[in-house]
CSV table of C-alpha atoms in Angstrom, one decimal:
chain,number,residue,atom,x,y,z
A,1,UNK,CA,17.1,-24.0,-20.8
A,2,UNK,CA,19.0,-20.1,-21.6
A,3,UNK,CA,17.5,-17.5,-21.3
A,4,UNK,CA,14.0,-16.7,-22.9
A,5,UNK,CA,13.3,-14.3,-26.0
A,6,UNK,CA,11.0,-12.3,-26.9
A,7,UNK,CA,7.6,-14.2,-28.6
A,8,UNK,CA,6.3,-12.7,-32.2
A,9,UNK,CA,2.8,-13.2,-32.6
A,10,UNK,CA,1.9,-12.4,-37.0
A,11,UNK,CA,0.4,-9.3,-35.6
A,12,UNK,CA,2.3,-6.5,-37.6
A,13,UNK,CA,2.1,-4.0,-34.5
A,14,UNK,CA,5.2,-5.2,-33.1
A,15,UNK,CA,6.4,-8.5,-31.1
A,16,UNK,CA,3.0,-8.9,-29.5
A,17,UNK,CA,4.4,-10.7,-26.5
A,18,UNK,CA,7.5,-9.3,-24.7
A,19,UNK,CA,9.2,-10.9,-22.4
A,20,UNK,CA,12.3,-11.3,-19.6
A,21,UNK,CA,14.1,-12.0,-17.5
A,22,UNK,CA,14.3,-9.0,-14.0
A,23,UNK,CA,16.6,-10.8,-10.6
A,24,UNK,CA,14.9,-14.4,-11.2
A,25,UNK,CA,11.4,-12.7,-12.8
A,26,UNK,CA,10.1,-13.6,-15.8
A,27,UNK,CA,8.6,-10.1,-17.1
A,28,UNK,CA,5.8,-10.7,-19.2
A,29,UNK,CA,4.1,-8.3,-21.1
A,30,UNK,CA,1.4,-7.9,-23.2
A,31,UNK,CA,2.5,-5.4,-26.3
A,32,UNK,CA,-0.5,-4.9,-28.6
A,33,UNK,CA,-1.0,-1.2,-27.0
A,34,UNK,CA,-2.7,0.5,-30.2
A,35,UNK,CA,-5.7,-2.1,-29.8
A,36,UNK,CA,-4.9,-2.0,-26.1
A,37,UNK,CA,-3.8,-5.7,-25.8
A,38,UNK,CA,-6.7,-7.3,-27.5
A,39,UNK,CA,-5.6,-10.8,-28.2
A,40,UNK,CA,-5.9,-12.8,-31.8
A,41,UNK,CA,-5.3,-16.0,-31.8
A,42,UNK,CA,-1.1,-15.7,-32.7
A,43,UNK,CA,-0.8,-13.7,-29.7
A,44,UNK,CA,-3.2,-15.6,-27.2
A,45,UNK,CA,-1.0,-19.0,-28.9
A,46,UNK,CA,1.9,-17.2,-27.5
A,47,UNK,CA,1.7,-15.8,-24.1
A,48,UNK,CA,0.5,-19.2,-22.9
A,49,UNK,CA,3.9,-21.2,-25.3
A,50,UNK,CA,5.7,-17.6,-22.9
A,51,UNK,CA,4.0,-19.1,-19.1
A,52,UNK,CA,4.8,-22.7,-20.9
A,53,UNK,CA,8.3,-21.9,-21.4
A,54,UNK,CA,9.3,-19.4,-17.3
A,55,UNK,CA,8.0,-22.5,-15.8
A,56,UNK,CA,10.0,-24.7,-16.8
A,57,UNK,CA,13.2,-22.0,-17.0
A,58,UNK,CA,15.0,-23.1,-13.1
A,59,UNK,CA,16.7,-20.2,-13.0
A,60,UNK,CA,12.7,-18.4,-13.0
A,61,UNK,CA,11.3,-17.9,-9.7
A,62,UNK,CA,7.9,-15.7,-10.0
A,63,UNK,CA,6.3,-14.5,-12.9
A,64,UNK,CA,4.7,-11.0,-13.7
A,65,UNK,CA,2.5,-10.3,-16.7
A,66,UNK,CA,1.1,-6.8,-17.2
A,67,UNK,CA,0.3,-4.8,-20.7
A,68,UNK,CA,2.3,-2.1,-23.4
A,69,UNK,CA,0.6,1.4,-22.6
A,70,UNK,CA,-3.0,2.7,-21.0
A,71,UNK,CA,-5.3,-1.3,-20.8
A,72,UNK,CA,-4.2,-4.8,-20.2
A,73,UNK,CA,-6.2,-6.2,-21.7
A,74,UNK,CA,-9.9,-5.5,-23.9
A,75,UNK,CA,-10.3,-8.9,-24.6
A,76,UNK,CA,-10.7,-11.3,-28.2
A,77,UNK,CA,-9.8,-8.8,-30.8
A,78,UNK,CA,-13.0,-8.6,-32.3
A,79,UNK,CA,-11.7,-8.8,-36.3
A,80,UNK,CA,-10.4,-11.5,-35.0
A,81,UNK,CA,-14.2,-13.2,-33.8
A,82,UNK,CA,-16.1,-12.6,-37.9
A,83,UNK,CA,-16.1,-15.7,-38.6
A,84,UNK,CA,-15.8,-17.5,-36.0
A,85,UNK,CA,-18.4,-20.4,-35.2
A,86,UNK,CA,-18.1,-23.6,-32.9
A,87,UNK,CA,-16.6,-25.9,-35.1
A,88,UNK,CA,-13.1,-23.5,-36.4
A,89,UNK,CA,-12.9,-22.1,-32.4
A,90,UNK,CA,-13.2,-26.5,-31.3
A,91,UNK,CA,-9.9,-26.8,-34.1
A,92,UNK,CA,-8.2,-23.9,-33.1
A,93,UNK,CA,-7.8,-25.0,-29.1
A,94,UNK,CA,-7.6,-28.7,-29.8
A,95,UNK,CA,-4.2,-27.0,-32.0
A,96,UNK,CA,-3.1,-25.0,-29.2
A,97,UNK,CA,0.3,-26.6,-28.2
A,98,UNK,CA,-0.2,-25.4,-24.3
A,99,UNK,CA,-3.5,-25.5,-22.9
A,100,UNK,CA,-5.2,-22.2,-22.3
A,101,UNK,CA,-5.5,-23.1,-18.2
A,102,UNK,CA,-1.3,-22.8,-18.5
A,103,UNK,CA,-1.0,-20.6,-15.4
A,104,UNK,CA,-3.4,-22.3,-13.0
A,105,UNK,CA,-0.6,-25.4,-13.9
A,106,UNK,CA,2.4,-23.3,-12.7
A,107,UNK,CA,4.6,-24.2,-9.6
A,108,UNK,CA,5.4,-21.0,-10.0
A,109,UNK,CA,3.7,-17.3,-8.1
A,110,UNK,CA,1.7,-15.6,-10.6
A,111,UNK,CA,1.9,-12.0,-10.3
A,112,UNK,CA,-0.9,-9.7,-12.5
A,113,UNK,CA,-0.4,-5.6,-12.2
A,114,UNK,CA,-3.2,-4.7,-14.2
A,115,UNK,CA,-2.1,-1.4,-15.4
A,116,UNK,CA,-5.8,-0.3,-17.3
A,117,UNK,CA,-8.8,-1.6,-18.9
A,118,UNK,CA,-9.6,-5.8,-18.6
A,119,UNK,CA,-12.2,-7.1,-20.1
A,120,UNK,CA,-13.3,-11.1,-21.5
A,121,UNK,CA,-11.3,-12.9,-22.2
A,122,UNK,CA,-8.4,-10.5,-20.6
A,123,UNK,CA,-10.4,-11.5,-17.5
A,124,UNK,CA,-9.9,-15.2,-17.2
A,125,UNK,CA,-6.1,-14.6,-17.2
A,126,UNK,CA,-6.2,-12.2,-14.8
A,127,UNK,CA,-8.3,-14.2,-12.5
A,128,UNK,CA,-5.4,-16.8,-13.4
A,129,UNK,CA,-2.6,-14.8,-11.6
A,130,UNK,CA,-2.2,-15.8,-7.6
A,131,UNK,CA,-1.5,-12.1,-7.4
A,132,UNK,CA,-3.5,-9.4,-8.1
A,133,UNK,CA,-2.0,-5.4,-8.0
A,134,UNK,CA,-4.2,-3.1,-9.7
A,135,UNK,CA,-3.6,1.4,-11.0
A,136,UNK,CA,-6.8,4.0,-10.1
A,137,UNK,CA,-6.9,3.7,-13.8
A,138,UNK,CA,-7.8,-1.1,-13.8
A,139,UNK,CA,-11.4,-0.6,-15.1
A,140,UNK,CA,-13.0,-4.8,-15.4
A,141,UNK,CA,-15.2,-6.0,-17.5
A,142,UNK,CA,-16.3,-9.7,-18.0
A,143,UNK,CA,-18.4,-8.2,-21.9
A,144,UNK,CA,-19.3,-11.9,-22.5
A,145,UNK,CA,-22.9,-10.8,-22.4
A,146,UNK,CA,-22.1,-7.9,-24.6
A,147,UNK,CA,-20.8,-9.7,-27.6
A,148,UNK,CA,-23.9,-12.6,-27.1
A,149,UNK,CA,-21.5,-14.7,-25.5
A,150,UNK,CA,-21.0,-16.7,-22.9
A,151,UNK,CA,-18.1,-17.1,-19.6
A,152,UNK,CA,-15.2,-17.5,-21.8
A,153,UNK,CA,-12.3,-19.4,-20.6
A,154,UNK,CA,-13.4,-20.6,-16.9
A,155,UNK,CA,-14.0,-16.8,-16.1
A,156,UNK,CA,-16.9,-17.7,-14.2
A,157,UNK,CA,-15.9,-20.9,-12.1
A,158,UNK,CA,-12.2,-18.3,-11.7
A,159,UNK,CA,-14.6,-14.8,-10.3
A,160,UNK,CA,-17.3,-17.3,-8.5
A,161,UNK,CA,-14.4,-18.5,-5.9
A,162,UNK,CA,-12.7,-14.8,-6.0
A,163,UNK,CA,-16.1,-12.5,-5.2
A,164,UNK,CA,-18.8,-14.7,-4.4
A,165,UNK,CA,-21.9,-16.3,-6.1
A,166,UNK,CA,-23.4,-12.6,-5.5
A,167,UNK,CA,-21.1,-10.7,-6.7
A,168,UNK,CA,-19.8,-12.6,-9.7
A,169,UNK,CA,-23.5,-12.6,-11.3
A,170,UNK,CA,-24.0,-9.2,-10.6
A,171,UNK,CA,-20.2,-8.7,-12.9
A,172,UNK,CA,-21.1,-12.0,-15.9
A,173,UNK,CA,-24.6,-11.0,-16.4
A,174,UNK,CA,-24.0,-6.8,-16.3
A,175,UNK,CA,-21.4,-6.9,-17.7
A,176,UNK,CA,-20.5,-3.5,-16.0
A,177,UNK,CA,-17.3,-2.2,-15.4
A,178,UNK,CA,-15.9,-2.3,-11.8
A,179,UNK,CA,-13.7,0.1,-10.9
A,180,UNK,CA,-9.9,-0.4,-9.2
A,181,UNK,CA,-11.7,0.8,-5.1
A,182,UNK,CA,-14.6,-1.2,-5.8
A,183,UNK,CA,-11.5,-4.8,-7.0
A,184,UNK,CA,-10.1,-4.0,-3.9
A,185,UNK,CA,-12.8,-4.2,-1.6
A,186,UNK,CA,-15.0,-7.3,-3.2
A,187,UNK,CA,-12.1,-9.0,-3.3
A,188,UNK,CA,-10.7,-8.7,-6.9
A,189,UNK,CA,-7.6,-7.4,-6.7
A,190,UNK,CA,-5.5,-7.2,-3.8
A,191,UNK,CA,-3.6,-4.0,-4.1
A,192,UNK,CA,-3.7,-0.4,-5.9
A,193,UNK,CA,-0.9,2.0,-6.6
A,194,UNK,CA,0.6,4.7,-8.2
A,195,UNK,CA,0.3,3.9,-11.8
A,196,UNK,CA,3.8,5.4,-11.8
A,197,UNK,CA,4.5,3.0,-9.7
A,198,UNK,CA,2.7,-0.6,-10.4
A,199,UNK,CA,5.4,-2.6,-12.5
A,200,UNK,CA,8.3,-1.6,-9.4
A,201,UNK,CA,5.8,-3.0,-6.9
A,202,UNK,CA,4.6,-5.7,-8.6
A,203,UNK,CA,8.3,-7.1,-9.6
A,204,UNK,CA,9.3,-6.0,-5.3
A,205,UNK,CA,6.9,-8.6,-4.5
A,206,UNK,CA,7.6,-11.3,-6.6
A,207,UNK,CA,11.4,-10.5,-5.8
A,208,UNK,CA,10.0,-10.7,-1.7
A,209,UNK,CA,8.3,-14.2,-3.2
A,210,UNK,CA,11.6,-16.0,-5.0
A,211,UNK,CA,13.8,-15.8,-1.8
A,212,UNK,CA,11.2,-17.8,-0.2
A,213,UNK,CA,11.7,-22.0,-1.2
A,214,UNK,CA,10.7,-22.8,-4.4
A,215,UNK,CA,9.6,-26.6,-3.3
A,216,UNK,CA,7.4,-25.0,-0.9
A,217,UNK,CA,5.8,-21.6,-3.2
A,218,UNK,CA,5.6,-24.5,-5.9
A,219,UNK,CA,2.9,-27.6,-3.8
A,220,UNK,CA,1.1,-24.7,-1.5
A,221,UNK,CA,0.0,-23.4,-4.7
A,222,UNK,CA,-0.6,-26.9,-6.2
A,223,UNK,CA,-2.9,-27.2,-2.2
A,224,UNK,CA,-5.2,-24.0,-3.1
A,225,UNK,CA,-6.1,-25.0,-6.3
A,226,UNK,CA,-6.8,-28.2,-5.1
A,227,UNK,CA,-8.7,-27.7,-2.4
A,228,UNK,CA,-11.0,-26.0,-4.3
A,229,UNK,CA,-12.5,-29.1,-5.3
A,230,UNK,CA,-11.6,-30.9,-1.9
A,231,UNK,CA,-13.7,-32.3,0.5
A,232,UNK,CA,-12.0,-31.0,4.7
A,233,UNK,CA,-10.7,-34.3,5.4
A,234,UNK,CA,-9.2,-34.9,2.0
A,235,UNK,CA,-7.8,-31.9,2.1
A,236,UNK,CA,-5.8,-32.6,5.6
A,237,UNK,CA,-4.4,-35.5,4.5
A,238,UNK,CA,-2.9,-33.9,1.0
A,239,UNK,CA,-1.4,-31.3,3.2
A,240,UNK,CA,-0.3,-33.6,5.5
A,241,UNK,CA,1.8,-36.2,3.1
A,242,UNK,CA,3.3,-32.7,2.2
A,243,UNK,CA,4.5,-31.3,5.4
A,244,UNK,CA,6.4,-35.0,5.2
A,245,UNK,CA,7.5,-34.3,2.1
A,246,UNK,CA,9.2,-31.4,2.9
A,247,UNK,CA,10.8,-32.1,5.8
A,248,UNK,CA,13.2,-34.8,4.0
A,249,UNK,CA,14.0,-32.6,1.9
A,250,UNK,CA,17.2,-30.1,1.7
A,251,UNK,CA,15.7,-26.6,1.2
A,252,UNK,CA,14.0,-27.4,4.7
A,253,UNK,CA,17.4,-28.1,7.0
A,254,UNK,CA,19.3,-26.1,4.5
A,255,UNK,CA,16.7,-23.6,5.9
A,256,UNK,CA,17.1,-24.9,9.6
A,257,UNK,CA,20.0,-24.4,9.6
A,258,UNK,CA,20.1,-20.7,8.8
A,259,UNK,CA,17.4,-19.9,11.1
A,260,UNK,CA,19.6,-21.2,13.5
A,261,UNK,CA,23.1,-19.5,12.8
A,262,UNK,CA,21.2,-16.3,12.4
A,263,UNK,CA,20.6,-16.8,16.2
A,264,UNK,CA,23.6,-17.6,17.8
A,265,UNK,CA,24.6,-15.1,15.9
A,266,UNK,CA,21.9,-12.3,16.8
A,267,UNK,CA,23.4,-14.2,20.6
A,268,UNK,CA,26.5,-13.9,20.2
A,269,UNK,CA,26.2,-9.3,19.7
A,270,UNK,CA,23.2,-9.0,22.1
A,271,UNK,CA,26.7,-11.1,24.9
A,272,UNK,CA,29.2,-8.5,23.5
A,273,UNK,CA,27.0,-5.7,23.3
A,274,UNK,CA,25.7,-5.8,27.4
A,275,UNK,CA,29.6,-7.1,28.4
């Protein structure tokens, strides 16, 4: 597959989804800063297709997503909700080429660099990342209750598993803004990073992951998300089957040989130094 190129939605502002490859990392940028990266249907579809292409690209080992400007994603573009009813929404979802939950089905790690405000359906996309870095300016709100909607895009399911039932209910029912420090404290994000370092730190972390076995990363991601709905015996048996499979793969043999060579080299250096 060739290199991933920028995707453009029908938004007139600019190309609303950008993607470039940096050190085997696909950097995806929601690029509609004049509207706080609010998602139009075309923009959402372009984002999902970009995720899909990055996942299928053998040259990509991890994916980072961020927002342009001062927001990550302000949710759905409210103009796209005007005149929308259940029938139109069902039709729109059925016509999508890539399923909305594609992020949960990736074979590669997905890292969100949350540079600013996140609301509504933007929350669902952040929650589907494996790792979340946030700038101090980041703010998180589900927003659905203020719009007369329910938790869209699996937000309730995802949020509950990250922060627990009580905190998820608070965030969903109040639609209050949660700041970066609180988000870190309750486990919604893993790290707060100064805004001018945010993207570099997220990319550097992604490069570390890219240096690990792609097979291991894909299988562990599958283990984590499938285990959410498994009992302990099933999860344990699932994990053991993957272990047996991994022992027969070339990555294990190659990495074991590399570690042995490194140990022997260190031992030889130590012996020379003591002589």
